Tab-separated table of C-alpha atoms in Angstrom:
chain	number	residue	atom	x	y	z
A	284	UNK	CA	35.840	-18.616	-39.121
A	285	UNK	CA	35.311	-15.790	-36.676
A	286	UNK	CA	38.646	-13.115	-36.517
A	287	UNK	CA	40.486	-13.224	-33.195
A	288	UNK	CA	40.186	-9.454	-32.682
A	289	UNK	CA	36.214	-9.925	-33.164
A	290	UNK	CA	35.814	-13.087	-31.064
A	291	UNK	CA	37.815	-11.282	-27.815
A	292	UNK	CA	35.552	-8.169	-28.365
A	293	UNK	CA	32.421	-10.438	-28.625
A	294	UNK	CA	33.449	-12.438	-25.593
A	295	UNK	CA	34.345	-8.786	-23.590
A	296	UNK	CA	30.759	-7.285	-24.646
A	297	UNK	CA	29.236	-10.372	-23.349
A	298	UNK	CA	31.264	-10.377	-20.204
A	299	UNK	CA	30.372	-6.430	-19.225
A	300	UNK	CA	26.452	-7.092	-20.274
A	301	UNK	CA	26.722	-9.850	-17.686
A	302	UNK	CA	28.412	-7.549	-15.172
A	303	UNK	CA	25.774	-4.930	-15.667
A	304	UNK	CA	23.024	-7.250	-15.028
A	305	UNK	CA	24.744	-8.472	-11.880
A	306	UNK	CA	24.277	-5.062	-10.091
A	307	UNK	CA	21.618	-4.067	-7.946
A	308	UNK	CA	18.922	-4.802	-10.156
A	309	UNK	CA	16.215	-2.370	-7.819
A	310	UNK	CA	12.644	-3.682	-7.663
A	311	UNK	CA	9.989	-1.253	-7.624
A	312	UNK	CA	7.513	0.952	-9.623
A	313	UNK	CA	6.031	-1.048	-12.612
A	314	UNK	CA	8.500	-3.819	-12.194
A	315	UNK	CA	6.547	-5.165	-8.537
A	316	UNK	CA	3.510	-7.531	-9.406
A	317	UNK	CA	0.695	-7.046	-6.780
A	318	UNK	CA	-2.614	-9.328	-6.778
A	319	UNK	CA	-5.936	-8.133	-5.696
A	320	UNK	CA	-7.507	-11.088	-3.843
A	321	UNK	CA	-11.345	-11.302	-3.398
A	322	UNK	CA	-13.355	-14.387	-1.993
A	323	UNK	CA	-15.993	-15.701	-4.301
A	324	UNK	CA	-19.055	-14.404	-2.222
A	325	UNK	CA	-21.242	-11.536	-2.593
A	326	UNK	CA	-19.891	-10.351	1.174
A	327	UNK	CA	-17.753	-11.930	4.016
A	328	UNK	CA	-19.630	-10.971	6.820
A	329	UNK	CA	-22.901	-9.347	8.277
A	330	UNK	CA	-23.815	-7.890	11.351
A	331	UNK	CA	-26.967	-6.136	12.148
A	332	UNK	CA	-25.865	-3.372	15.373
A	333	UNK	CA	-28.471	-1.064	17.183
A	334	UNK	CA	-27.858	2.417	18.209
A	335	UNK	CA	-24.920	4.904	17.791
A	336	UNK	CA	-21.526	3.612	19.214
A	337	UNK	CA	-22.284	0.211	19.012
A	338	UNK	CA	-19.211	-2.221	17.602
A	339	UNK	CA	-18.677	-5.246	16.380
A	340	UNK	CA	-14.909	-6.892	15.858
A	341	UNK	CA	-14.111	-9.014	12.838
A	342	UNK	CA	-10.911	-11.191	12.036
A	343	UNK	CA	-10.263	-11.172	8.338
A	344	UNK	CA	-7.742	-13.384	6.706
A	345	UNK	CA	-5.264	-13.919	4.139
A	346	UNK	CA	-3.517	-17.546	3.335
A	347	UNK	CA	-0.496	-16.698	0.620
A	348	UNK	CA	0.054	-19.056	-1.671
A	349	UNK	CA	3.804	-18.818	-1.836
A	350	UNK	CA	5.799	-16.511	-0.107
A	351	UNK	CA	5.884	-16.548	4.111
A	352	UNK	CA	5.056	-13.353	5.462
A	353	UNK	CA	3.765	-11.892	1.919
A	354	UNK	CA	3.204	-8.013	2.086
A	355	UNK	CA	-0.481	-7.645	2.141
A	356	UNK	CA	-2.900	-5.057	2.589
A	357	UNK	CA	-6.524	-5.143	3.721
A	358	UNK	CA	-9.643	-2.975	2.758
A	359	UNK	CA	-13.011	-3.445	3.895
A	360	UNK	CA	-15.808	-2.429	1.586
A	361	UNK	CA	-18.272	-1.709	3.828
A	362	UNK	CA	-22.577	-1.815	2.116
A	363	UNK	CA	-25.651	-1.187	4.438
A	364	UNK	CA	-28.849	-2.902	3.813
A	365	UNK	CA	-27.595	-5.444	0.880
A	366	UNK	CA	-24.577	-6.210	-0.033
A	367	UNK	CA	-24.729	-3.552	-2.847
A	368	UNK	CA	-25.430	-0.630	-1.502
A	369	UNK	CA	-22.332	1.220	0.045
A	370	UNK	CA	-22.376	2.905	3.573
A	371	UNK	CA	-21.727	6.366	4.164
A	372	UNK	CA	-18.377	6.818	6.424
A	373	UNK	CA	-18.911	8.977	9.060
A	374	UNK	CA	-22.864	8.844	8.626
A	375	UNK	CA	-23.151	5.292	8.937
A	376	UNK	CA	-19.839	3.565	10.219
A	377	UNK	CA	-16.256	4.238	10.605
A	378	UNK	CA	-13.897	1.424	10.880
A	379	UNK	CA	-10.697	0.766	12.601
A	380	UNK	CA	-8.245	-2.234	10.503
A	381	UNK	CA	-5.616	-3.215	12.588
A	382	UNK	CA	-3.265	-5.738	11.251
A	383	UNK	CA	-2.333	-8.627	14.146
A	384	UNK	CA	0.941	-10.117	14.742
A	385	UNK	CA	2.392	-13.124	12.414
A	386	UNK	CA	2.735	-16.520	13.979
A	387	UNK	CA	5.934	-17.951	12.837
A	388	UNK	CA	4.390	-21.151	13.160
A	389	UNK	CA	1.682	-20.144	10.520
A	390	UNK	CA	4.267	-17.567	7.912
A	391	UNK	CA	1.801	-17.681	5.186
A	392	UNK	CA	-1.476	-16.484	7.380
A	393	UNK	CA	-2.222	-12.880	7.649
A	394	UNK	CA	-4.690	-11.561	9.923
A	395	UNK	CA	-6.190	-8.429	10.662
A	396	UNK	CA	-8.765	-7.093	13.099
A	397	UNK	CA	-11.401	-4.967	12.089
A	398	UNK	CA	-13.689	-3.207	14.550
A	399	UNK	CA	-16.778	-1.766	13.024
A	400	UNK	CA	-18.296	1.063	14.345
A	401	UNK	CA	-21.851	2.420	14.063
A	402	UNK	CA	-22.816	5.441	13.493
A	403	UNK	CA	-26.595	7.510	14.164
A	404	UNK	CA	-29.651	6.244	15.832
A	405	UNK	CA	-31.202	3.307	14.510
A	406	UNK	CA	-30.844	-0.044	13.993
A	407	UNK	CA	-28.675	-0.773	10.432
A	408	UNK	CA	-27.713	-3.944	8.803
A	409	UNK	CA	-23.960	-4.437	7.656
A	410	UNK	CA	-22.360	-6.335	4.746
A	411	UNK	CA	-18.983	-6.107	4.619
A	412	UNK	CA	-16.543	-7.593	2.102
A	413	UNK	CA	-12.672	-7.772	2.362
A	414	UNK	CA	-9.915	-6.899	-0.342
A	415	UNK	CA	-6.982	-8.027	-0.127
A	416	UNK	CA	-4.028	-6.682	-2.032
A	417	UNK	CA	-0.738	-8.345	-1.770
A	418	UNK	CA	2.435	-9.586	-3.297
A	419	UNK	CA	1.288	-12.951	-3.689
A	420	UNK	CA	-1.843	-14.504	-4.707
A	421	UNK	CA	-4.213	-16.188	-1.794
A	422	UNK	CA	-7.627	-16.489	-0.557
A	423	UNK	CA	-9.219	-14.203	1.592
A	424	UNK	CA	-11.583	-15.424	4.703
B	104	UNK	CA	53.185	-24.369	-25.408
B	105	UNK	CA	49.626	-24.132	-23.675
B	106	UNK	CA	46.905	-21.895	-25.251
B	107	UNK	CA	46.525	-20.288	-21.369
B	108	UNK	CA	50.144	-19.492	-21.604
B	109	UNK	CA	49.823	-17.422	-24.756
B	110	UNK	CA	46.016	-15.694	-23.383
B	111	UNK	CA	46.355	-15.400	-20.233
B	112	UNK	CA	43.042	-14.290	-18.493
B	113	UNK	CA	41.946	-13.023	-22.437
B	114	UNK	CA	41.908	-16.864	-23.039
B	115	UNK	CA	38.701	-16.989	-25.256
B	116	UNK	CA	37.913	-20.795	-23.249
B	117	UNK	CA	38.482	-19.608	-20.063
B	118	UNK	CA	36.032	-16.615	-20.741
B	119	UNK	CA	33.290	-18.690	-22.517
B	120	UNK	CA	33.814	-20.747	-19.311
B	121	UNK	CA	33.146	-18.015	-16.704
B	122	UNK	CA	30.372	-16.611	-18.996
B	123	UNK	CA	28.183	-19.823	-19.024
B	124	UNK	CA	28.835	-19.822	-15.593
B	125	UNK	CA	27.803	-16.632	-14.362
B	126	UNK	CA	24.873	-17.528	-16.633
B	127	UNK	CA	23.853	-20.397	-15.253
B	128	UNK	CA	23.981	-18.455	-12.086
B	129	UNK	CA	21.779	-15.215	-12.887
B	130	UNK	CA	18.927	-18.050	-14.363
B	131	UNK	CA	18.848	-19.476	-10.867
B	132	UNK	CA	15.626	-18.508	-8.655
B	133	UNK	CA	16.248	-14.646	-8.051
B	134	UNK	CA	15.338	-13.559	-4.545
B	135	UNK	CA	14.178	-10.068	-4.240
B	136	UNK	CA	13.863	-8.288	-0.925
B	137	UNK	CA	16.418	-6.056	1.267
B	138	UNK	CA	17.538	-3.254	-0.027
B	139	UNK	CA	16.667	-4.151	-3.787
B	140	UNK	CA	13.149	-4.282	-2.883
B	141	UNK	CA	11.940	-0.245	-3.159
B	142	UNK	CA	8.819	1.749	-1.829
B	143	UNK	CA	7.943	5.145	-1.842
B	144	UNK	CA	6.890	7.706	0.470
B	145	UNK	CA	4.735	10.465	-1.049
B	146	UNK	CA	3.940	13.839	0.523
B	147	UNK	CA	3.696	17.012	-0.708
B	148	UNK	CA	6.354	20.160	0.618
B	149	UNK	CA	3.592	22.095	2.240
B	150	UNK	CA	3.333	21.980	5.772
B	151	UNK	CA	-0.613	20.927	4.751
B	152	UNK	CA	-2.477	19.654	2.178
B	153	UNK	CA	-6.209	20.968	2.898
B	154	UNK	CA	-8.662	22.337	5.362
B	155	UNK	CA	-11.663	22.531	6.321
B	156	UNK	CA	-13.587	25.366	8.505
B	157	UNK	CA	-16.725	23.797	10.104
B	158	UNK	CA	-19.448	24.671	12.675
B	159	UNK	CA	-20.696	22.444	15.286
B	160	UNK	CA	-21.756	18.914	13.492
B	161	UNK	CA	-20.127	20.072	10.197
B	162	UNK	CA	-18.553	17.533	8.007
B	163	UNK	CA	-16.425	17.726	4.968
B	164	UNK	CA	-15.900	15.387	2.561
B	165	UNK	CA	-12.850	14.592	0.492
B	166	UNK	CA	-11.653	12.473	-1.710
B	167	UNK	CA	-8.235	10.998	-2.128
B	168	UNK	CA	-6.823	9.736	-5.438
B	169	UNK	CA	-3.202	8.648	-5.827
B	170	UNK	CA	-2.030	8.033	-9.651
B	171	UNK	CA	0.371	5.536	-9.925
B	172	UNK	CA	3.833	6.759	-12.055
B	173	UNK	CA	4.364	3.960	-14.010
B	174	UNK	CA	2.667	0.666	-12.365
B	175	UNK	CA	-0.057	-0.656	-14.475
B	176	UNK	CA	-0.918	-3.896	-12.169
B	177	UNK	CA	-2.032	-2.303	-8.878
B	178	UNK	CA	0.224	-1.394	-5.857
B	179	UNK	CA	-0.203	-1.930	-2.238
B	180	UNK	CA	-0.952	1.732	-0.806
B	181	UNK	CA	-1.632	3.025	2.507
B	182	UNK	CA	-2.721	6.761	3.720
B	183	UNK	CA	-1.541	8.492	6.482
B	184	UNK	CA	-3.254	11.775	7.692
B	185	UNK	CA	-2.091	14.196	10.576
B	186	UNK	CA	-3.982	17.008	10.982
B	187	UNK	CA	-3.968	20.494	13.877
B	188	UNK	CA	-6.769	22.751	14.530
B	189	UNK	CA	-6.649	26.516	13.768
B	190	UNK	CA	-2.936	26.319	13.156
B	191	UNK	CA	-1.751	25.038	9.287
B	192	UNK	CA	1.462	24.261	11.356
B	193	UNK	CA	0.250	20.231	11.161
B	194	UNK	CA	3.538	18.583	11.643
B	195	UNK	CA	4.607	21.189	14.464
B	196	UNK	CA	2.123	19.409	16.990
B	197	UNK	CA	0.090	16.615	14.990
B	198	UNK	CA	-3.098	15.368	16.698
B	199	UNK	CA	-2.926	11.871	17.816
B	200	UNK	CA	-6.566	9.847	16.653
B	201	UNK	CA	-7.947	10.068	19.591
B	202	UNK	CA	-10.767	11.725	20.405
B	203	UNK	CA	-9.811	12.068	24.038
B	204	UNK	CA	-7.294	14.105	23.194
B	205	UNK	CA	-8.828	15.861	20.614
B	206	UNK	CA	-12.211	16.437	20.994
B	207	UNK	CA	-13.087	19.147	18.539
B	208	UNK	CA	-11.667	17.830	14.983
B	209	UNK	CA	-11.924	14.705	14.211
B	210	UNK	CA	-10.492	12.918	10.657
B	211	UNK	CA	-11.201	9.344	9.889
B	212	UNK	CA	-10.597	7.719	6.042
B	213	UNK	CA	-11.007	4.571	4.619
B	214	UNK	CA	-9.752	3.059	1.327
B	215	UNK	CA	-12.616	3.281	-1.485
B	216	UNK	CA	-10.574	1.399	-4.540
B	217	UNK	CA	-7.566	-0.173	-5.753
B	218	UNK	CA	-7.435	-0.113	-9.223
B	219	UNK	CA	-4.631	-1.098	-11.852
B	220	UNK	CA	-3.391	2.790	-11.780
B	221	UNK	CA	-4.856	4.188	-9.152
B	222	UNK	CA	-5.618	4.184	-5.390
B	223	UNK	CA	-8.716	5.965	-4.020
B	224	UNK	CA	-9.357	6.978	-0.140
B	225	UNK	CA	-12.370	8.578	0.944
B	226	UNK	CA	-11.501	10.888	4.171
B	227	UNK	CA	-13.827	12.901	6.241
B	228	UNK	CA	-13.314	15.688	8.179
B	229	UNK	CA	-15.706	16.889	11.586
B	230	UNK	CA	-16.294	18.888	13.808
B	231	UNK	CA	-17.292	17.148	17.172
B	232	UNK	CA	-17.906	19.942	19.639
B	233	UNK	CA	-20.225	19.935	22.355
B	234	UNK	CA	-20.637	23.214	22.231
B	235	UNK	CA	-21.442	25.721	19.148
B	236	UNK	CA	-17.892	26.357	17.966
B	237	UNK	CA	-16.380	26.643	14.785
B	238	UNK	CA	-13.114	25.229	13.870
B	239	UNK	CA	-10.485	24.992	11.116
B	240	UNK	CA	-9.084	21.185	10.477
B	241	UNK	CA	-5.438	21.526	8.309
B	242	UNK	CA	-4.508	17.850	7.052
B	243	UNK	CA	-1.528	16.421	5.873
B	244	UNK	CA	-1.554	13.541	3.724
B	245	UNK	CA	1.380	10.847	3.659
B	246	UNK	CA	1.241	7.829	1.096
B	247	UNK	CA	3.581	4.614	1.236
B	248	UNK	CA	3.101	2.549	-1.611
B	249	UNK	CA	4.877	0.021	-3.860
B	250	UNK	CA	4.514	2.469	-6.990
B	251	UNK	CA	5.660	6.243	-7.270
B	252	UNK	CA	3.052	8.449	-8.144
B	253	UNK	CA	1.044	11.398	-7.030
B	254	UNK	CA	-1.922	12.435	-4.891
B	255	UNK	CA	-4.354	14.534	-5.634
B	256	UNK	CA	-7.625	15.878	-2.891
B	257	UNK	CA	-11.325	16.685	-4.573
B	258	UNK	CA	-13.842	17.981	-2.079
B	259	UNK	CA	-16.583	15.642	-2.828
């Protein structure tokens, strides 16, 4: 049989562990699990554009799996001639990613517009492939 | 006589009771977000980070490379730069991105890799003149992330 004394000072160590892990319990650091999401392709779109200046606009698009509204971040790997072969910013491109307002009727679709710029004379053929990095796993489009 | 009588709120079944309780309570689905959800904002105490002096058509190249504290899985990371020309004052009178407004300096970045401890930006830095001129770019870098860390800038 367990003393009295040590039984009450079991049951009190048990009762402040709990407290502790009651508190603010702050999420952040090491302790937030992010997902990099890539399609299966070798690139998720092309566009061939002539001359300096010229632009073409992209939607790219992320469908969560879970969570509505999921933080999510996109990059766009941008590769001239194949899809291996990575452009030069500033010599070859620049691009602008904006990301586009939720639809509360869609919460787990995040969109983003990307406007790709050419850069130099020329005519140059574009692959471009998206990344996705977010707090819930998804597929990208 | 009742045992709660003799314990009071020390009674040894009313505090099993409230433990398995507040048990069952903390294995419920936690939610986090609000306040308990934490980024960070990363810049440096310098009113700017780098420069570069450049002649008409002059570029400079840097790249970007923020080591994560602690986080081992990835982070979600973005880059912020503000830059001034001539005058390391950036955050005095930042340039907006335009090159309307600006048509001397211009910056422009894009993300290059997000690996499990590290992110990677590749920024550029020119000098758009229409004219033979040479001008100083000072750049200020701001990072928002998921993870602490810390930046570092390689001409490249």
């Amino acid at each position: 049989m367990i003393p009295e004394d040590d039984l009450f000072a079991q049951l009190r160590d048990a009762s402040l562990a709990l407290e502790e892990l009651k508190n603010r319990q702050t999420v952040g650091g090491d302790s937030t699990a992010v997902r990099k999401i890539v399609s299966a392709a070798a690139y998720d779109r092309t566009v061939t554009l002539s001359g300096a200046g010229t632009k073409q606009v992209f939607t790219a698009s992320f469908t969560a799996d879970r969570q509505a509204f999921a933080l999510a971040d996109l990059r766009a790997a941008v590769f001239k001639g194949s899809p291996s072969t990575p452009a030069v910013l500033y010599d070859d491109y620049f691009a602008n990613i904006m990301q586009l307002p939720g639809d509360p009727a869609t919460p787990l679709l995040t969109r983003w517009r990307v406007e790709l710029y050419k850069q130099g004379s020329g005519s140059l053929t574009f692959f471009l492939k998206w990344v996705v990095m977010s707090v819930d796993t998804g597929t990208v489009s | 006589m009742i045992t709660e009588a003799i314990y009071g709120d020390d009674d040894p079944a009313l505090m099993l009771a409230r433990l398995q309780r507040e048990l069952v309570e903390l294995k419920g689905r936690q939610l986090v977000g609000s306040d308990s959800f934490q980024s960070y904002g990363t810049s440096s105490d310098g009113t700017w980070d780098f420069s570069a002096t450049l002649i008409q058509n002059g570029r400079a190249r840097f790249r970007i490379r923020y080591d994560f504290d602690r986080a081992n899985g990835g982070a979600i990371s973005r880059i912020n730069a503000y830059y001034r020309i001539n005058n390391p004052d950036v955050m005095g009178n930042p340039m907006p991105r335009r090159t309307s407004t600006n048509p001397n300096i211009d910056v422009k970045w894009t993300k290059t890799a997000d690996e499990p401890t590290y992110a990677e930006w590749e920024l550029v830095v020119a000098n758009t003149s229409a004219v033979p001129a040479t001008y100083t770019g000072y750049v200020k870098l701001f990072i928002t992330a998921t993870a602490s860390g810390v930046f570092s800038i390689h001409a490249i």
